[in-house]
PDB file of C-alpha atoms in Angstrom:
ATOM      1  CA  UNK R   1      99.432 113.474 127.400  1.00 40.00           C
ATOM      2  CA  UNK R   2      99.246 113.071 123.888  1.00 40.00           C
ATOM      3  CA  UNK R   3     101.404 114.923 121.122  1.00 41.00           C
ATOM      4  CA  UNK R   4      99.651 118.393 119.452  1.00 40.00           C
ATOM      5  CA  UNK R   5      97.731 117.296 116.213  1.00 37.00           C
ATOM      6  CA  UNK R   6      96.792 113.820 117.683  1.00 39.00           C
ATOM      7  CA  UNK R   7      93.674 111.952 118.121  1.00 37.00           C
ATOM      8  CA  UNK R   8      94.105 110.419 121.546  1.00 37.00           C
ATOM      9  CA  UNK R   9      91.756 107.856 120.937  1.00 43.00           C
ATOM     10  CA  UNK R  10      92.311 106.333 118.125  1.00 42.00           C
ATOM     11  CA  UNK R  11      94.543 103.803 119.091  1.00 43.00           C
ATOM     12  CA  UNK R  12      92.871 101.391 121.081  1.00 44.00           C
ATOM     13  CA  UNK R  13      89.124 101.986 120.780  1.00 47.00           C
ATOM     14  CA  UNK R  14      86.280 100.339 119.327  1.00 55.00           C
ATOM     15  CA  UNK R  15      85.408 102.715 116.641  1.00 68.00           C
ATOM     16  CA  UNK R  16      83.558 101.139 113.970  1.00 72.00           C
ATOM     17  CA  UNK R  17      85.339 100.464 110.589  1.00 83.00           C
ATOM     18  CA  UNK R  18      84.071 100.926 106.848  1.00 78.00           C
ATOM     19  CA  UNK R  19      85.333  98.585 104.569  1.00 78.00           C
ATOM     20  CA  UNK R  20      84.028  96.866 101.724  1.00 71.00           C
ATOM     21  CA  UNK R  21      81.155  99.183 101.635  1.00 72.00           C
ATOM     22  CA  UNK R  22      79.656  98.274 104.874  1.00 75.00           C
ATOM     23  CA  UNK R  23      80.572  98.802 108.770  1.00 77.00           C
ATOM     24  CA  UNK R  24      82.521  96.350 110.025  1.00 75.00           C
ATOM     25  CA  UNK R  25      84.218  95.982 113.849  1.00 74.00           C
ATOM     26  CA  UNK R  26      87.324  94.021 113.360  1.00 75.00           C
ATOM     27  CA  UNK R  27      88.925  94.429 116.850  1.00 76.00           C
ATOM     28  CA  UNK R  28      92.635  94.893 115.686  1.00 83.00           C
ATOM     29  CA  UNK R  29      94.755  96.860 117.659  1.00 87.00           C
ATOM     30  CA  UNK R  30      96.224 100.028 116.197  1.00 89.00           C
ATOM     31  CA  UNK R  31      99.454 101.207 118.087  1.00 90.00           C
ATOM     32  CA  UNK R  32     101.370 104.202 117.177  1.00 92.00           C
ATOM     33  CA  UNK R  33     104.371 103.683 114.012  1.00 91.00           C
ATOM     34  CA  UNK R  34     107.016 104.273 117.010  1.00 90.00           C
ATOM     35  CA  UNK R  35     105.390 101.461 119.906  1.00 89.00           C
ATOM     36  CA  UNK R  36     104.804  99.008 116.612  1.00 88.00           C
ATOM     37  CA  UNK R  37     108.545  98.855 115.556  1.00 86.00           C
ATOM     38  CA  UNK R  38     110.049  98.942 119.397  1.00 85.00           C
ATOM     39  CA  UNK R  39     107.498  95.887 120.222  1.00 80.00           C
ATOM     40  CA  UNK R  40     107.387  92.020 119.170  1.00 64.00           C
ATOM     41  CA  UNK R  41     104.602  93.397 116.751  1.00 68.00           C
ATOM     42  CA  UNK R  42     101.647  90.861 117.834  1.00 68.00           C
ATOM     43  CA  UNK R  43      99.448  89.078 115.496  1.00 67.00           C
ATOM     44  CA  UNK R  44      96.120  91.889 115.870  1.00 75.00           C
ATOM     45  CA  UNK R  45      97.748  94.662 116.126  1.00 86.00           C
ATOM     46  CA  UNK R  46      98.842  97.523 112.766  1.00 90.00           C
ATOM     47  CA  UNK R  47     100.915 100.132 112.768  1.00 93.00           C
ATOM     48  CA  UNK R  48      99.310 103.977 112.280  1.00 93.00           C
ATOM     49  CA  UNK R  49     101.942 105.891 110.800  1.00 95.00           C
ATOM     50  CA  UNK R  50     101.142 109.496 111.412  1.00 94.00           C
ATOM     51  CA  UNK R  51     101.149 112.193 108.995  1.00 91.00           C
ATOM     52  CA  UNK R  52     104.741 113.141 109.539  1.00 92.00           C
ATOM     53  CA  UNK R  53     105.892 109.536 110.181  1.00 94.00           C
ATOM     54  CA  UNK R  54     108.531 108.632 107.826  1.00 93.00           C
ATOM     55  CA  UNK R  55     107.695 105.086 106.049  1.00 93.00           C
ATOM     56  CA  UNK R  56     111.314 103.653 105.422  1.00 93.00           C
ATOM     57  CA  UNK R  57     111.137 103.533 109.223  1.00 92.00           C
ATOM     58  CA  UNK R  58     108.349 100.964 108.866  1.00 92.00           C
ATOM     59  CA  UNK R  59     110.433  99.198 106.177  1.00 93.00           C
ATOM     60  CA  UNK R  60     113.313  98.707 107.891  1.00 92.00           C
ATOM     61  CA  UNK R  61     111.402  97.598 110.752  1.00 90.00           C
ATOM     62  CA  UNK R  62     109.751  94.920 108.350  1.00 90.00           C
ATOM     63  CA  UNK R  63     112.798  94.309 106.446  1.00 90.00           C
ATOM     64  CA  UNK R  64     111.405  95.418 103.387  1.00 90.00           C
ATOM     65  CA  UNK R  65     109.031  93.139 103.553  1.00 92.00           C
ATOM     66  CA  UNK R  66     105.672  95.111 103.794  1.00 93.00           C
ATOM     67  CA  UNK R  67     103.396  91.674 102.970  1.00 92.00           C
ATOM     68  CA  UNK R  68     103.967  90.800 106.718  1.00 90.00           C
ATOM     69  CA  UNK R  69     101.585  93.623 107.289  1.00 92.00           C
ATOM     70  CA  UNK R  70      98.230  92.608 107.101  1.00 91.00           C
ATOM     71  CA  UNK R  71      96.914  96.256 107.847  1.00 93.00           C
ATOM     72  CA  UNK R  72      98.713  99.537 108.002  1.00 95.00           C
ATOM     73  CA  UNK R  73      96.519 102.325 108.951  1.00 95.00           C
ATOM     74  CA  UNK R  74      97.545 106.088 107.771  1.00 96.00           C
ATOM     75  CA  UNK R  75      96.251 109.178 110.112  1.00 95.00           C
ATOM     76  CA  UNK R  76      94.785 111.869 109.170  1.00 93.00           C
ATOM     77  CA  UNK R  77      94.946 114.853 111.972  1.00 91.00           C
ATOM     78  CA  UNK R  78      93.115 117.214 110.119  1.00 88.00           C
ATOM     79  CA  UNK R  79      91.165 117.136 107.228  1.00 84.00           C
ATOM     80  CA  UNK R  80      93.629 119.518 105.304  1.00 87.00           C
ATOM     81  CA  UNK R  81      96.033 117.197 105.906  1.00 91.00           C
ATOM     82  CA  UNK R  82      97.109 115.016 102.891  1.00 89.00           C
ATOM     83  CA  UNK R  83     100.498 113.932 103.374  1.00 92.00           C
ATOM     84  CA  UNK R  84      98.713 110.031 104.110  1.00 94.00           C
ATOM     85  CA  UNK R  85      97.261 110.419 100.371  1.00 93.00           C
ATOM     86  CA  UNK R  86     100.931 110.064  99.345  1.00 93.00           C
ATOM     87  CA  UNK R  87     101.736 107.424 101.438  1.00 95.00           C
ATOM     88  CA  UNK R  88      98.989 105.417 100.726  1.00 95.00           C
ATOM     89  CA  UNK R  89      99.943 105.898  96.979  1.00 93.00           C
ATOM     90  CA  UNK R  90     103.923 104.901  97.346  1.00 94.00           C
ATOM     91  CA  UNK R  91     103.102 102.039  99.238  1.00 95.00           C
ATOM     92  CA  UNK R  92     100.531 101.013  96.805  1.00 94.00           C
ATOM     93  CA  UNK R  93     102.634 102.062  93.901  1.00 92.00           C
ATOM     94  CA  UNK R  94     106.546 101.928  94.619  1.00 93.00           C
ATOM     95  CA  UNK R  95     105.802  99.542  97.015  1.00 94.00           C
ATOM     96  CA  UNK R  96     103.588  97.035  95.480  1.00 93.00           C
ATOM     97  CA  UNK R  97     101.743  96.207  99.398  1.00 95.00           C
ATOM     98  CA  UNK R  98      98.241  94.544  98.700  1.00 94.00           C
ATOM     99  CA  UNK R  99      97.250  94.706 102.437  1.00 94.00           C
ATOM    100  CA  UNK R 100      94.849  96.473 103.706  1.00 93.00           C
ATOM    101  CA  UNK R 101      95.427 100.839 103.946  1.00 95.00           C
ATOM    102  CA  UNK R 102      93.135 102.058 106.420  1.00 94.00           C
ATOM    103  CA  UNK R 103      92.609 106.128 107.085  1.00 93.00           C
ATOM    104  CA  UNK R 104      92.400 106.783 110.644  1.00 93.00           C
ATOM    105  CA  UNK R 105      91.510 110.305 111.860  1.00 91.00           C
ATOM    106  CA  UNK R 106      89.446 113.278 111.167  1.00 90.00           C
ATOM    107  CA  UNK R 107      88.243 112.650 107.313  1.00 89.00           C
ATOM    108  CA  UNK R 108      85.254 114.159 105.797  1.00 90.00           C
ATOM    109  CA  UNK R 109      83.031 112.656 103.668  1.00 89.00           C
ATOM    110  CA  UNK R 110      83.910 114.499 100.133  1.00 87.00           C
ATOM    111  CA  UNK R 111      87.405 112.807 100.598  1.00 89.00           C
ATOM    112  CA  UNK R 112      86.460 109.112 100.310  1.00 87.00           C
ATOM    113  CA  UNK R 113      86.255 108.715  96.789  1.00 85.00           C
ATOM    114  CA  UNK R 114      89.853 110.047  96.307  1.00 86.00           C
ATOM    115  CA  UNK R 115      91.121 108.111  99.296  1.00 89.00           C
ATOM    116  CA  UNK R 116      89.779 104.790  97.150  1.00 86.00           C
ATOM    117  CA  UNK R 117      91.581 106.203  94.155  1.00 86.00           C
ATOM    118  CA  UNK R 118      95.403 106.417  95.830  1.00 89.00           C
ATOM    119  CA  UNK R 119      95.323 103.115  97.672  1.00 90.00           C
ATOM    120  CA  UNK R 120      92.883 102.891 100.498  1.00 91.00           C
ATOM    121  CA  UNK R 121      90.681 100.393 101.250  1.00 88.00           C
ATOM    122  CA  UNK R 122      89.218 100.716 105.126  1.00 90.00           C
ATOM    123  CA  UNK R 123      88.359 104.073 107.127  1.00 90.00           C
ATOM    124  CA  UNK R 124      87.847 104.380 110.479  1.00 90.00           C
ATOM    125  CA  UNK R 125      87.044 107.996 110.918  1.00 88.00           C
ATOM    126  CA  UNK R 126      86.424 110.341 113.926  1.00 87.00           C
ATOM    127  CA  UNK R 127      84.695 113.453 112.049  1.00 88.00           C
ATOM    128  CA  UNK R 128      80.755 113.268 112.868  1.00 89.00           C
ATOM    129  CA  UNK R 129      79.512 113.554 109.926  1.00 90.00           C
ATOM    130  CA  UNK R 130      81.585 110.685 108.625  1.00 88.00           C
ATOM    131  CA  UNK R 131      80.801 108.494 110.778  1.00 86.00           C
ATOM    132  CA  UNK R 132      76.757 109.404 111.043  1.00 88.00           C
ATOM    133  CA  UNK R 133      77.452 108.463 106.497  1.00 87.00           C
ATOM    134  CA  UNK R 134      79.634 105.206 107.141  1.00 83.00           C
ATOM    135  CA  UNK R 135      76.840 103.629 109.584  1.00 82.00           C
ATOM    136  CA  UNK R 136      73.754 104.706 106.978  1.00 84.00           C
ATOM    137  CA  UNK R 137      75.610 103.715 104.360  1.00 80.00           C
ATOM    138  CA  UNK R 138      76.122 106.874 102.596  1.00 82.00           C
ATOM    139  CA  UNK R 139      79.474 106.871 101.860  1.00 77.00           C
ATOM    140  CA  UNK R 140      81.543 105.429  99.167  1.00 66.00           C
ATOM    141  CA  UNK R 141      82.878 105.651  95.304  1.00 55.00           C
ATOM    142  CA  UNK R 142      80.609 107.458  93.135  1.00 55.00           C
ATOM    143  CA  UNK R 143      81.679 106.443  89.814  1.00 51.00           C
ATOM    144  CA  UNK R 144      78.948 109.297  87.831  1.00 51.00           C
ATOM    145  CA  UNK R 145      81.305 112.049  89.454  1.00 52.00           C
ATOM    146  CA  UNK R 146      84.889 110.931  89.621  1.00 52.00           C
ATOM    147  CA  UNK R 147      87.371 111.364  87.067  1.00 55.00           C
ATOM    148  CA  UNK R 148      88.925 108.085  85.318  1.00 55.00           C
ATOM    149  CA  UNK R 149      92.878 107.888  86.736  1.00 56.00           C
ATOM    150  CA  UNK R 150      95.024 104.904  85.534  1.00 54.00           C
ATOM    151  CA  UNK R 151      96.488 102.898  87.692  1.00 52.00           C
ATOM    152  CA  UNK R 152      99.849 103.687  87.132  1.00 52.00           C
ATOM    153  CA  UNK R 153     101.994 106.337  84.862  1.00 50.00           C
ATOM    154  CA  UNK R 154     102.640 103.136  82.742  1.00 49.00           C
ATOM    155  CA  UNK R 155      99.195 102.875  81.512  1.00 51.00           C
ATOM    156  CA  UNK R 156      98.420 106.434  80.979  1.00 48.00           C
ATOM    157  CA  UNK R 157      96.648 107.281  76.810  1.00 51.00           C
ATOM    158  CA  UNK R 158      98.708 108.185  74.431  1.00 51.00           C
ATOM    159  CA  UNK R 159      96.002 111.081  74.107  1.00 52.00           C
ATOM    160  CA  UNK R 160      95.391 112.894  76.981  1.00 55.00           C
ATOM    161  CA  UNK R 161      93.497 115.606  75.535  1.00 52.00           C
ATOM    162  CA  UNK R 162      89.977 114.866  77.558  1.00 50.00           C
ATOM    163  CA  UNK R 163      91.557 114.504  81.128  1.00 52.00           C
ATOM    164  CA  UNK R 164      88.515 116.408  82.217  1.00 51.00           C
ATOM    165  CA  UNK R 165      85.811 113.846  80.752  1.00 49.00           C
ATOM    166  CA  UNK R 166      83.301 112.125  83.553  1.00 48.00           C
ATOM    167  CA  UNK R 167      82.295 108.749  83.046  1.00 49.00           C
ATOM    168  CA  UNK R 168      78.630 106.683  84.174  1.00 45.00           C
TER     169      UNK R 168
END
């Protein structure tokens, strides 16, 4: 039986994956943070750290070496849920991992352009709506309505007076 505030299948179906702005079925083999790190960690398989997974586990289990990860996926049990938002941004960030960050769970579609912004790249979601958006190709970064965020505290304006400017 699986644990409370888990989506039972998400490891180990066929659930189509948006990436690159298009639907894509990769085949790779998600396996729970836990069952990654205790097994030989095959070639087509990623790790899905859960929301209260802690990520220096997955270091340590990588040696530090994160770029050795082709994909880490990030789940999301409920929409209100944002702990993976952080995640995605330290490994991004404090990390410096260029692989792929995929979200994995129930996401709606109003968070995609903010899950772009912190890190990730690939979503393969279970919410209906979602997914009916990711195979018509409704879904995605919409520039005209998102708010301009550098990349890192580093390259933040000397003038941040008009935080609250749009762009497009």
């Amino acid at each position: 039986m699986a644990p409370p505030n888990r989506l039972p299948d998400m490891t180990n179906s066929p659930m189509p994956v948006w990436k690159n702005g298009a639907i894509a079925n990769d085949g790779l083999n998600l396996v729970p943070m836990a069952e990654y790190v205790a097994s030989n960690r095959d070639l087509g398989t990623a790790p899905v750290l859960a929301a209260g997974d802690d990520l220096d586990v997955l270091l340590e289990a990588v040696g530090g070496d994160l770029s050795t990860l082709e994909t880490i996926a990030l789940e999301f049990p409920s929409f209100a849920d944002g702990r993976s938002y952080s995640k995605a941004q330290l490994l991004r960030d404090a990390h410096g991992y260029e692989g792929e960050i995929r979200a994995v769970g129930d996401v709606l579609p109003d968070q995609v352009d903010l899950m772009l912004r912190v890190g990730f790249d690939a979503l393969e979601a279970s919410h209906p709506v979602t997914r009916e958006r990711m195979e018509s190709g409704q879904i995605g970064l919409d520039a005209r309505h998102t708010q301009v965020a550098p990349a890192s505290q580093n390259e933040r304006a000397s003038d941040e007076r008009f935080s609250w400017r749009r762009f497009g």
